[in-house]
Amino acid sequence: MTSATPTDTVRRDRRHVRHEATKREILDAAWKMVGTDGLNGLSLRALARAVDMEPQSLYTYFSSKHAVYDHLFADGNRQLLTRIEGIAVSDDLSQVLRSMALLFVSFAGEDRARYELLFLRTIPDFEPSPESYAIATEVFAKGRSVLAGVGIGGDTDFDLWTAVVAGLSSQQVANAPGGDRYVRLIDDAVAMFAEYIIGRPAAIRATKA
Amino acid sequence: MTSATPTDTVRRDRRHVRHEATKREILDAAWKMVGTDGLNGLSLRALARAVDMEPQSLYTYFSSKHAVYDHLFADGNRQLLTRIEGIAVSDDLSQVLRSMALLFVSFAGEDRARYELLFLRTIPDFEPSPESYAIATEVFAKGRSVLAGVGIGGDTDFDLWTAVVAGLSSQQVANAPGGDRYVRLIDDAVAMFAEYIIGRPAAIRATKA
DNA sequence: GTCTATAAATGGATAGAC
DNA sequence: GTCTATCCATTTATAGAC
């Protein structure tokens, strides 16, 4: 045991703050790079160059390239979680559905690479760490609870809803990047889904809920 | 000008046939590899090993890695086109929609890498050649004409439909690979869409068609 | 914490012999 | 058409100076 003076503690804190700040800087640069070069186009050399470092120095902050992806994955899910938590509480089904759909489709449309990282699994061998995955689980749970709040509680209903939103999102990302071609379909999609769900008891729907 | 004897022509043909057969063999191996290692995990070295060649020899058949991807892209679209052409002609809206949805969701669920290659753009810098892209355009046109045959002719209606199908497909691929969790939702999704489209004239829908 | 140096593996690609 | 040889970039990782 070495005795830690108050001064030591302060130094450690400062160092830690600095360390985290640099990490943040690297991750911001990484977001920028995957945004322009594609998620799979990220290279540690280029990343190091972008933050004015030697590639080897990145290892002080991230133990591997996958670790960088893992932090981006956590980042993206945290951003999404914050937005979901900002959804106005309401018992108006259509209004909640519209907010949620707009949130997801916008989120997807804003950053193709982020969408790819969070929702498609396109990086060979990349698996988020348990800690990062926990945030993704939280996103899912939060989204599910918002939907449950307006009566969409069944597995089938929820799956159908996520399919509708995923469809608008993936089409927006793949076929209308930067535009609003599928964002403009949200009102239609919500009306379509809501009428189907409301219009009839679960028992007579094509698939049992 | 050198004079070509009939024998020369036969030799050239045989060579050509052999060349195409080897090309086919390489592409089949490539499909297998992207299926297991992911679309972005394809390596020319591993591909060469799989067909018992030196990596450099692949360049006799494909001018670059992107050229391999381009042939896979054309391959996949040809497969899809064949299936669409096999859709039974009918004027029953629900039946046609069900067939189309099942076709696409199954196609996606069967081969994740193929879906990624054809519908998401996850390979940095890869752009299909005009010849390959033409096949994709044919797929789109064929799909659109089948839908138009049952009255889904407007841009908005068609976009909403493709979003629904893309949603089921991408959820199936990403969240239920090998299963049928979203395939089972097809009847629901088709009923939802059909009722919305039939139920009311275009003018009073949320977005004008 | 950052650098230089260094290593070994892998990847895409080309030139030229046979 | 296939090979050997070769090139250059990238990735991952370690050791050690400052």
Short mmCIF file of C-alpha atoms (C1' of nucleotides) in Angstrom, two decimals:
data_model
loop_
_atom_site.label_atom_id
_atom_site.label_comp_id
_atom_site.label_asym_id
_atom_site.label_seq_id
_atom_site.Cartn_x
_atom_site.Cartn_y
_atom_site.Cartn_z
CA MET A 1 0.00 0.00 0.00
CA THR A 2 1.29 3.48 -0.86
CA SER A 3 -0.23 6.41 0.99
CA ALA A 4 -2.17 8.75 -1.31
CA THR A 5 -1.95 12.39 -0.35
CA PRO A 6 -4.82 14.75 -1.29
CA THR A 7 -2.53 16.18 -3.96
CA ASP A 8 -2.14 12.74 -5.54
CA THR A 9 -5.88 12.36 -5.73
CA VAL A 10 -6.29 15.72 -7.42
CA ARG A 11 -3.63 14.80 -9.94
CA ARG A 12 -5.31 11.51 -10.67
CA ASP A 13 -8.62 13.25 -11.17
CA ARG A 14 -7.12 15.79 -13.54
CA ARG A 15 -5.42 13.08 -15.46
CA HIS A 16 -8.67 11.16 -15.64
CA VAL A 17 -10.60 14.20 -16.86
CA ARG A 18 -7.97 14.84 -19.50
CA HIS A 19 -8.01 11.20 -20.53
CA GLU A 20 -11.77 11.19 -20.95
CA ALA A 21 -11.64 14.44 -22.92
CA THR A 22 -9.15 12.98 -25.38
CA LYS A 23 -11.23 9.83 -25.69
CA ARG A 24 -14.23 12.01 -26.49
CA GLU A 25 -12.20 13.86 -29.11
CA ILE A 26 -11.21 10.59 -30.76
CA LEU A 27 -14.79 9.33 -30.77
CA ASP A 28 -16.04 12.57 -32.29
CA ALA A 29 -13.46 12.24 -35.02
CA ALA A 30 -14.50 8.63 -35.52
CA TRP A 31 -18.17 9.63 -35.96
CA LYS A 32 -17.10 12.15 -38.54
CA MET A 33 -15.05 9.56 -40.39
CA VAL A 34 -17.65 6.80 -40.48
CA GLY A 35 -20.09 9.45 -41.66
CA THR A 36 -18.03 10.17 -44.73
CA ASP A 37 -16.19 6.89 -45.40
CA GLY A 38 -18.87 4.46 -44.30
CA LEU A 39 -19.00 2.43 -41.13
CA ASN A 40 -16.75 -0.28 -42.48
CA GLY A 41 -14.31 2.21 -43.95
CA LEU A 42 -12.93 3.31 -40.60
CA SER A 43 -9.16 2.94 -40.30
CA LEU A 44 -7.15 3.53 -37.14
CA ARG A 45 -4.40 5.20 -39.14
CA ALA A 46 -6.75 7.73 -40.59
CA LEU A 47 -8.42 8.20 -37.23
CA ALA A 48 -5.06 8.87 -35.60
CA ARG A 49 -4.19 11.33 -38.33
CA ALA A 50 -7.49 13.11 -37.76
CA VAL A 51 -6.71 13.73 -34.09
CA ASP A 52 -3.05 14.43 -34.84
CA MET A 53 -1.63 11.36 -33.18
CA GLU A 54 0.42 8.35 -34.08
CA PRO A 55 -1.75 5.27 -34.64
CA GLN A 56 -0.09 3.47 -31.75
CA SER A 57 -1.09 6.18 -29.32
CA LEU A 58 -4.73 5.36 -29.85
CA TYR A 59 -4.10 2.21 -27.90
CA THR A 60 -3.75 4.34 -24.80
CA TYR A 61 -7.46 5.08 -25.16
CA PHE A 62 -8.90 2.07 -26.93
CA SER A 63 -7.61 -1.45 -26.69
CA SER A 64 -8.64 -2.33 -30.25
CA LYS A 65 -10.58 -1.15 -33.25
CA HIS A 66 -13.59 -3.07 -32.03
CA ALA A 67 -13.32 -1.14 -28.77
CA VAL A 68 -13.73 2.07 -30.77
CA TYR A 69 -16.81 0.61 -32.46
CA ASP A 70 -18.07 -0.49 -29.09
CA HIS A 71 -17.85 3.04 -27.71
CA LEU A 72 -19.57 4.40 -30.81
CA PHE A 73 -22.29 1.81 -30.32
CA ALA A 74 -22.79 2.92 -26.71
CA ASP A 75 -22.68 6.57 -27.81
CA GLY A 76 -25.36 6.12 -30.43
CA ASN A 77 -27.65 4.23 -28.10
CA ARG A 78 -27.24 6.90 -25.45
CA GLN A 79 -28.20 9.56 -27.98
CA LEU A 80 -31.26 7.57 -28.93
CA LEU A 81 -32.21 6.92 -25.33
CA THR A 82 -32.08 10.64 -24.54
CA ARG A 83 -34.44 11.36 -27.40
CA ILE A 84 -36.90 8.67 -26.39
CA GLU A 85 -36.96 10.01 -22.86
CA GLY A 86 -37.85 13.39 -24.35
CA ILE A 87 -41.02 12.05 -25.96
CA ALA A 88 -44.02 13.88 -24.52
CA VAL A 89 -46.09 11.63 -22.31
CA SER A 90 -49.58 11.36 -23.72
CA ASP A 91 -52.39 8.89 -24.01
CA ASP A 92 -53.18 9.92 -27.56
CA LEU A 93 -52.24 6.84 -29.58
CA SER A 94 -51.73 8.56 -32.91
CA GLN A 95 -49.73 11.36 -31.41
CA VAL A 96 -47.38 9.02 -29.56
CA LEU A 97 -46.94 6.83 -32.62
CA ARG A 98 -46.19 9.85 -34.78
CA SER A 99 -43.59 11.14 -32.31
CA MET A 100 -41.91 7.77 -32.06
CA ALA A 101 -41.86 7.19 -35.80
CA LEU A 102 -40.53 10.65 -36.50
CA LEU A 103 -37.89 10.18 -33.84
CA PHE A 104 -36.62 6.92 -35.32
CA VAL A 105 -36.82 7.85 -38.99
CA SER A 106 -35.08 11.17 -38.33
CA PHE A 107 -32.46 9.48 -36.22
CA ALA A 108 -31.80 7.03 -39.03
CA GLY A 109 -31.83 9.67 -41.74
CA GLU A 110 -29.42 11.95 -39.92
CA ASP A 111 -26.58 9.47 -39.79
CA ARG A 112 -26.48 6.43 -41.98
CA ALA A 113 -23.42 4.94 -40.29
CA ARG A 114 -24.98 5.27 -36.87
CA TYR A 115 -28.10 3.50 -38.06
CA GLU A 116 -25.98 0.74 -39.55
CA LEU A 117 -23.99 0.33 -36.35
CA LEU A 118 -26.99 0.24 -34.05
CA PHE A 119 -29.50 -1.73 -36.08
CA LEU A 120 -27.78 -3.71 -38.79
CA ARG A 121 -24.88 -5.96 -37.99
CA THR A 122 -22.54 -5.19 -40.81
CA ILE A 123 -19.16 -5.23 -39.10
CA PRO A 124 -17.63 -8.70 -39.32
CA ASP A 125 -16.99 -10.18 -35.87
CA PHE A 126 -18.13 -7.11 -33.98
CA GLU A 127 -20.25 -7.82 -30.92
CA PRO A 128 -21.07 -5.02 -28.51
CA SER A 129 -19.75 -5.49 -24.99
CA PRO A 130 -22.26 -6.37 -22.26
CA GLU A 131 -22.07 -2.80 -20.93
CA SER A 132 -22.83 -1.28 -24.32
CA TYR A 133 -25.47 -3.81 -25.11
CA ALA A 134 -27.18 -2.96 -21.84
CA ILE A 135 -27.82 0.55 -23.17
CA ALA A 136 -29.35 -0.89 -26.32
CA THR A 137 -31.58 -3.04 -24.14
CA GLU A 138 -32.61 0.04 -22.22
CA VAL A 139 -33.56 1.74 -25.50
CA PHE A 140 -35.69 -1.23 -26.44
CA ALA A 141 -37.35 -1.38 -23.03
CA LYS A 142 -38.06 2.34 -23.03
CA GLY A 143 -39.56 2.22 -26.50
CA ARG A 144 -41.65 -0.75 -25.56
CA SER A 145 -42.94 0.94 -22.41
CA VAL A 146 -43.92 4.08 -24.31
CA LEU A 147 -45.92 1.93 -26.70
CA ALA A 148 -47.44 -0.07 -23.86
CA GLY A 149 -48.60 3.27 -22.42
CA VAL A 150 -50.93 3.71 -25.37
CA GLY A 151 -52.16 0.16 -25.42
CA ILE A 152 -49.69 -1.51 -27.77
CA GLY A 153 -48.62 -4.22 -25.38
CA GLY A 154 -48.76 -7.51 -27.28
CA ASP A 155 -45.69 -9.03 -28.90
CA THR A 156 -47.26 -9.22 -32.33
CA ASP A 157 -48.51 -5.65 -32.28
CA PHE A 158 -45.16 -4.41 -31.13
CA ASP A 159 -43.30 -6.41 -33.77
CA LEU A 160 -45.60 -5.09 -36.47
CA TRP A 161 -44.98 -1.57 -35.25
CA THR A 162 -41.20 -1.95 -35.18
CA ALA A 163 -41.36 -3.43 -38.68
CA VAL A 164 -43.25 -0.39 -39.95
CA VAL A 165 -40.77 2.01 -38.35
CA ALA A 166 -37.76 -0.04 -39.44
CA GLY A 167 -39.11 -0.06 -42.97
CA LEU A 168 -39.48 3.69 -43.18
CA SER A 169 -36.05 4.11 -41.57
CA SER A 170 -34.16 1.70 -43.75
CA GLN A 171 -35.79 3.00 -46.92
CA GLN A 172 -35.01 6.55 -45.87
CA VAL A 173 -31.38 5.64 -45.20
CA ALA A 174 -30.85 3.53 -48.29
CA ASN A 175 -32.95 5.24 -50.94
CA ALA A 176 -33.39 8.84 -49.91
CA PRO A 177 -30.35 9.87 -47.86
CA GLY A 178 -30.54 13.50 -46.86
CA GLY A 179 -34.08 13.80 -48.15
CA ASP A 180 -37.49 13.32 -46.57
CA ARG A 181 -39.21 10.97 -48.98
CA TYR A 182 -40.07 8.47 -46.25
CA VAL A 183 -40.33 10.97 -43.42
CA ARG A 184 -43.29 12.37 -45.35
CA LEU A 185 -44.94 8.94 -45.21
CA ILE A 186 -45.03 8.86 -41.43
CA ASP A 187 -48.56 10.24 -41.07
CA ASP A 188 -49.84 7.69 -43.55
CA ALA A 189 -47.97 4.84 -41.90
CA VAL A 190 -49.19 5.80 -38.44
CA ALA A 191 -52.79 6.11 -39.62
CA MET A 192 -52.50 2.74 -41.35
CA PHE A 193 -51.12 1.03 -38.28
CA ALA A 194 -53.40 2.74 -35.76
CA GLU A 195 -56.56 2.01 -37.72
CA TYR A 196 -55.59 -1.61 -38.04
CA ILE A 197 -54.87 -1.98 -34.34
CA ILE A 198 -57.88 -0.01 -33.13
CA GLY A 199 -60.31 -1.18 -35.76
CA ARG A 200 -60.78 -4.66 -34.48
CA PRO A 201 -60.28 -6.87 -31.47
CA ALA A 202 -57.06 -8.87 -31.40
CA ALA A 203 -58.91 -12.17 -31.80
CA ILE A 204 -59.98 -11.63 -35.40
CA ARG A 205 -56.69 -10.25 -36.69
CA ALA A 206 -54.84 -12.35 -39.20
CA THR A 207 -52.30 -13.44 -36.60
CA LYS A 208 -53.25 -13.77 -32.96
CA ALA A 209 -51.58 -11.15 -30.78
CA MET B 1 -5.97 -9.10 -89.38
CA THR B 2 -5.25 -12.77 -88.75
CA SER B 3 -7.47 -15.31 -90.46
CA ALA B 4 -9.53 -17.38 -88.02
CA THR B 5 -10.03 -20.99 -89.06
CA PRO B 6 -13.11 -22.89 -87.86
CA THR B 7 -10.80 -24.76 -85.47
CA ASP B 8 -9.70 -21.49 -83.92
CA THR B 9 -13.29 -20.55 -83.30
CA VAL B 10 -14.05 -23.85 -81.60
CA ARG B 11 -10.99 -23.46 -79.41
CA ARG B 12 -12.02 -19.96 -78.46
CA ASP B 13 -15.50 -21.17 -77.60
CA ARG B 14 -14.20 -23.98 -75.45
CA ARG B 15 -11.86 -21.62 -73.71
CA HIS B 16 -14.72 -19.23 -73.16
CA VAL B 17 -16.96 -21.92 -71.73
CA ARG B 18 -14.21 -23.05 -69.41
CA HIS B 19 -13.53 -19.48 -68.37
CA GLU B 20 -17.19 -18.86 -67.53
CA ALA B 21 -17.39 -22.12 -65.60
CA THR B 22 -14.43 -21.14 -63.43
CA LYS B 23 -15.92 -17.72 -62.90
CA ARG B 24 -19.13 -19.36 -61.75
CA GLU B 25 -17.18 -21.58 -59.38
CA ILE B 26 -15.47 -18.56 -57.86
CA LEU B 27 -18.76 -16.71 -57.43
CA ASP B 28 -20.38 -19.71 -55.78
CA ALA B 29 -17.49 -19.89 -53.36
CA ALA B 30 -17.82 -16.16 -52.76
CA TRP B 31 -21.53 -16.50 -51.91
CA LYS B 32 -20.64 -19.20 -49.44
CA MET B 33 -17.97 -17.05 -47.83
CA VAL B 34 -20.01 -13.88 -47.46
CA GLY B 35 -22.72 -16.07 -45.99
CA THR B 36 -20.47 -17.18 -43.17
CA ASP B 37 -18.01 -14.29 -42.75
CA GLY B 38 -20.34 -11.42 -43.54
CA LEU B 39 -20.49 -9.33 -46.70
CA ASN B 40 -17.66 -7.08 -45.62
CA GLY B 41 -15.53 -9.98 -44.42
CA LEU B 42 -14.79 -11.26 -47.93
CA SER B 43 -11.07 -11.56 -48.62
CA LEU B 44 -9.55 -12.42 -51.98
CA ARG B 45 -6.91 -14.57 -50.33
CA ALA B 46 -9.50 -16.70 -48.58
CA LEU B 47 -11.60 -16.80 -51.73
CA ALA B 48 -8.61 -18.02 -53.74
CA ARG B 49 -7.88 -20.65 -51.13
CA ALA B 50 -11.48 -21.85 -51.34
CA VAL B 51 -11.20 -22.50 -55.08
CA ASP B 52 -7.64 -23.81 -54.76
CA MET B 53 -5.90 -20.98 -56.54
CA GLU B 54 -3.28 -18.38 -55.81
CA PRO B 55 -4.87 -15.05 -54.93
CA GLN B 56 -3.29 -13.38 -57.93
CA SER B 57 -4.92 -15.82 -60.32
CA LEU B 58 -8.34 -14.46 -59.41
CA TYR B 59 -7.42 -11.36 -61.36
CA THR B 60 -7.72 -13.41 -64.53
CA TYR B 61 -11.44 -13.62 -63.81
CA PHE B 62 -12.18 -10.45 -61.89
CA SER B 63 -10.34 -7.18 -62.27
CA SER B 64 -10.80 -6.24 -58.62
CA LYS B 65 -12.56 -7.14 -55.43
CA HIS B 66 -15.33 -4.71 -56.34
CA ALA B 67 -15.75 -6.60 -59.61
CA VAL B 68 -16.48 -9.73 -57.57
CA TYR B 69 -19.05 -7.80 -55.56
CA ASP B 70 -20.49 -6.46 -58.78
CA HIS B 71 -21.03 -9.95 -60.16
CA LEU B 72 -22.59 -11.04 -56.87
CA PHE B 73 -24.87 -8.00 -57.07
CA ALA B 74 -25.95 -8.97 -60.58
CA ASP B 75 -26.36 -12.60 -59.49
CA GLY B 76 -28.60 -11.72 -56.58
CA ASN B 77 -30.77 -9.44 -58.64
CA ARG B 78 -31.14 -12.09 -61.31
CA GLN B 79 -32.27 -14.58 -58.66
CA LEU B 80 -34.80 -12.08 -57.37
CA LEU B 81 -36.03 -11.24 -60.85
CA THR B 82 -36.66 -14.90 -61.61
CA ARG B 83 -38.76 -15.23 -58.49
CA ILE B 84 -40.80 -12.13 -59.23
CA GLU B 85 -41.51 -13.40 -62.71
CA GLY B 86 -42.83 -16.57 -61.11
CA ILE B 87 -45.50 -14.70 -59.14
CA ALA B 88 -48.91 -15.93 -60.21
CA VAL B 89 -50.79 -13.31 -62.18
CA SER B 90 -53.97 -12.45 -60.35
CA ASP B 91 -56.23 -9.51 -59.75
CA ASP B 92 -56.79 -10.43 -56.12
CA LEU B 93 -55.07 -7.60 -54.26
CA SER B 94 -54.49 -9.42 -50.99
CA GLN B 95 -53.22 -12.52 -52.68
CA VAL B 96 -50.74 -10.63 -54.83
CA LEU B 97 -49.54 -8.59 -51.86
CA ARG B 98 -49.09 -11.72 -49.78
CA SER B 99 -47.10 -13.43 -52.52
CA MET B 100 -44.88 -10.41 -53.01
CA ALA B 101 -44.26 -9.89 -49.30
CA LEU B 102 -43.51 -13.55 -48.73
CA LEU B 103 -41.18 -13.54 -51.69
CA PHE B 104 -39.15 -10.58 -50.41
CA VAL B 105 -39.09 -11.49 -46.73
CA SER B 106 -38.08 -15.06 -47.56
CA PHE B 107 -35.45 -13.84 -49.98
CA ALA B 108 -34.03 -11.59 -47.29
CA GLY B 109 -34.23 -14.22 -44.56
CA GLU B 110 -32.50 -16.85 -46.64
CA ASP B 111 -29.31 -14.93 -47.10
CA ARG B 112 -28.39 -11.99 -44.95
CA ALA B 113 -25.33 -11.04 -47.01
CA ARG B 114 -27.32 -11.05 -50.22
CA TYR B 115 -29.93 -8.77 -48.70
CA GLU B 116 -27.20 -6.45 -47.48
CA LEU B 117 -25.55 -6.35 -50.89
CA LEU B 118 -28.73 -5.71 -52.85
CA PHE B 119 -30.62 -3.35 -50.57
CA LEU B 120 -28.28 -1.71 -48.10
CA ARG B 121 -25.13 0.01 -49.22
CA THR B 122 -22.67 -1.21 -46.67
CA ILE B 123 -19.54 -1.74 -48.76
CA PRO B 124 -17.41 1.41 -48.75
CA ASP B 125 -16.95 2.81 -52.25
CA PHE B 126 -18.83 0.01 -53.97
CA GLU B 127 -21.13 1.11 -56.76
CA PRO B 128 -22.71 -1.46 -59.06
CA SER B 129 -21.72 -1.20 -62.70
CA PRO B 130 -24.34 0.14 -65.13
CA GLU B 131 -24.90 -3.41 -66.46
CA SER B 132 -25.54 -4.79 -62.99
CA TYR B 133 -27.59 -1.84 -61.94
CA ALA B 134 -29.78 -2.35 -64.97
CA ILE B 135 -30.86 -5.72 -63.56
CA ALA B 136 -31.74 -4.06 -60.27
CA THR B 137 -33.80 -1.53 -62.19
CA GLU B 138 -35.57 -4.37 -63.94
CA VAL B 139 -36.41 -5.91 -60.57
CA PHE B 140 -37.84 -2.62 -59.41
CA ALA B 141 -39.86 -2.13 -62.59
CA LYS B 142 -41.21 -5.67 -62.50
CA GLY B 143 -42.24 -5.31 -58.87
CA ARG B 144 -43.85 -2.01 -59.58
CA SER B 145 -45.79 -3.40 -62.53
CA VAL B 146 -47.10 -6.34 -60.50
CA LEU B 147 -48.35 -3.88 -57.89
CA ALA B 148 -49.82 -1.62 -60.55
CA GLY B 149 -51.74 -4.65 -61.82
CA VAL B 150 -53.74 -4.70 -58.61
CA GLY B 151 -54.27 -0.99 -58.44
CA ILE B 152 -51.27 0.16 -56.42
CA GLY B 153 -50.02 2.66 -58.95
CA GLY B 154 -49.33 5.91 -57.09
CA ASP B 155 -45.87 6.82 -55.87
CA THR B 156 -46.95 7.26 -52.27
CA ASP B 157 -48.83 3.98 -52.14
CA PHE B 158 -45.92 2.15 -53.67
CA ASP B 159 -43.42 3.76 -51.29
CA LEU B 160 -45.58 2.84 -48.31
CA TRP B 161 -45.78 -0.71 -49.57
CA THR B 162 -42.02 -1.03 -50.09
CA ALA B 163 -41.49 0.42 -46.61
CA VAL B 164 -43.73 -2.24 -45.08
CA VAL B 165 -41.96 -5.02 -46.94
CA ALA B 166 -38.50 -3.57 -46.25
CA GLY B 167 -39.40 -3.33 -42.57
CA LEU B 168 -40.42 -6.96 -42.28
CA SER B 169 -37.35 -7.99 -44.29
CA SER B 170 -34.81 -5.98 -42.36
CA GLN B 171 -36.26 -7.00 -39.00
CA GLN B 172 -36.26 -10.61 -40.11
CA VAL B 173 -32.64 -10.38 -41.20
CA ALA B 174 -31.37 -8.44 -38.21
CA ASN B 175 -33.42 -9.77 -35.33
CA ALA B 176 -34.60 -13.22 -36.27
CA PRO B 177 -32.05 -14.76 -38.64
CA GLY B 178 -33.01 -18.27 -39.59
CA GLY B 179 -36.41 -17.95 -37.90
CA ASP B 180 -39.81 -16.85 -39.08
CA ARG B 181 -40.78 -14.24 -36.49
CA TYR B 182 -41.50 -11.59 -39.13
CA VAL B 183 -42.55 -13.97 -41.88
CA ARG B 184 -45.47 -14.84 -39.61
CA LEU B 185 -46.47 -11.16 -39.58
CA ILE B 186 -46.99 -11.01 -43.33
CA ASP B 187 -50.73 -11.72 -43.26
CA ASP B 188 -51.21 -9.01 -40.65
CA ALA B 189 -49.08 -6.54 -42.55
CA VAL B 190 -50.84 -7.22 -45.83
CA ALA B 191 -54.27 -6.87 -44.22
CA MET B 192 -53.16 -3.64 -42.57
CA PHE B 193 -51.87 -2.18 -45.81
CA ALA B 194 -54.73 -3.42 -48.02
CA GLU B 195 -57.42 -2.13 -45.71
CA TYR B 196 -55.79 1.25 -45.54
CA ILE B 197 -55.45 1.51 -49.30
CA ILE B 198 -58.90 0.15 -50.13
CA GLY B 199 -60.74 1.73 -47.25
CA ARG B 200 -60.71 5.24 -48.50
CA PRO B 201 -60.15 7.37 -51.58
CA ALA B 202 -56.67 8.77 -52.00
CA ALA B 203 -57.82 12.34 -51.43
CA ILE B 204 -58.53 11.95 -47.75
CA ARG B 205 -55.47 9.96 -46.86
CA ALA B 206 -52.95 11.67 -44.61
CA THR B 207 -50.60 12.31 -47.51
CA LYS B 208 -51.89 12.84 -51.02
CA ALA B 209 -50.94 10.01 -53.36
"C1'" DG C 1 0.83 10.04 -22.19
"C1'" DT C 2 3.17 10.22 -26.36
"C1'" DC C 3 6.62 9.18 -29.18
"C1'" DT C 4 10.02 5.98 -32.12
"C1'" DA C 5 10.97 1.57 -33.42
"C1'" DT C 6 9.65 -2.64 -34.64
"C1'" DA C 7 7.26 -6.89 -35.59
"C1'" DA C 8 4.26 -10.21 -37.95
"C1'" DA C 9 -0.02 -10.96 -40.31
"C1'" DT C 10 -3.27 -9.78 -43.67
"C1'" DG C 11 -5.11 -7.43 -47.55
"C1'" DG C 12 -5.49 -5.67 -52.47
"C1'" DA C 13 -2.97 -5.31 -56.53
"C1'" DT C 14 0.73 -5.56 -60.47
"C1'" DA C 15 4.70 -7.42 -63.40
"C1'" DG C 16 6.59 -10.91 -65.61
"C1'" DA C 17 8.12 -15.84 -66.23
"C1'" DC C 18 6.31 -20.15 -67.92
"C1'" DG D 1 -4.26 -19.36 -67.31
"C1'" DT D 2 -1.37 -19.98 -63.54
"C1'" DC D 3 2.43 -19.32 -61.10
"C1'" DT D 4 6.48 -16.62 -58.42
"C1'" DA D 5 7.88 -12.50 -56.88
"C1'" DT D 6 6.95 -8.20 -55.26
"C1'" DC D 7 4.76 -3.90 -53.57
"C1'" DC D 8 2.38 -1.05 -50.50
"C1'" DA D 9 -1.19 -0.13 -47.06
"C1'" DT D 10 -3.43 -1.67 -42.97
"C1'" DT D 11 -4.01 -3.87 -38.57
"C1'" DT D 12 -2.70 -5.43 -34.24
"C1'" DA D 13 0.56 -5.40 -30.83
"C1'" DT D 14 4.88 -4.85 -27.95
"C1'" DA D 15 9.21 -2.56 -26.08
"C1'" DG D 16 11.36 1.25 -24.58
"C1'" DA D 17 12.90 6.32 -24.73
"C1'" DC D 18 11.35 10.86 -23.12
#
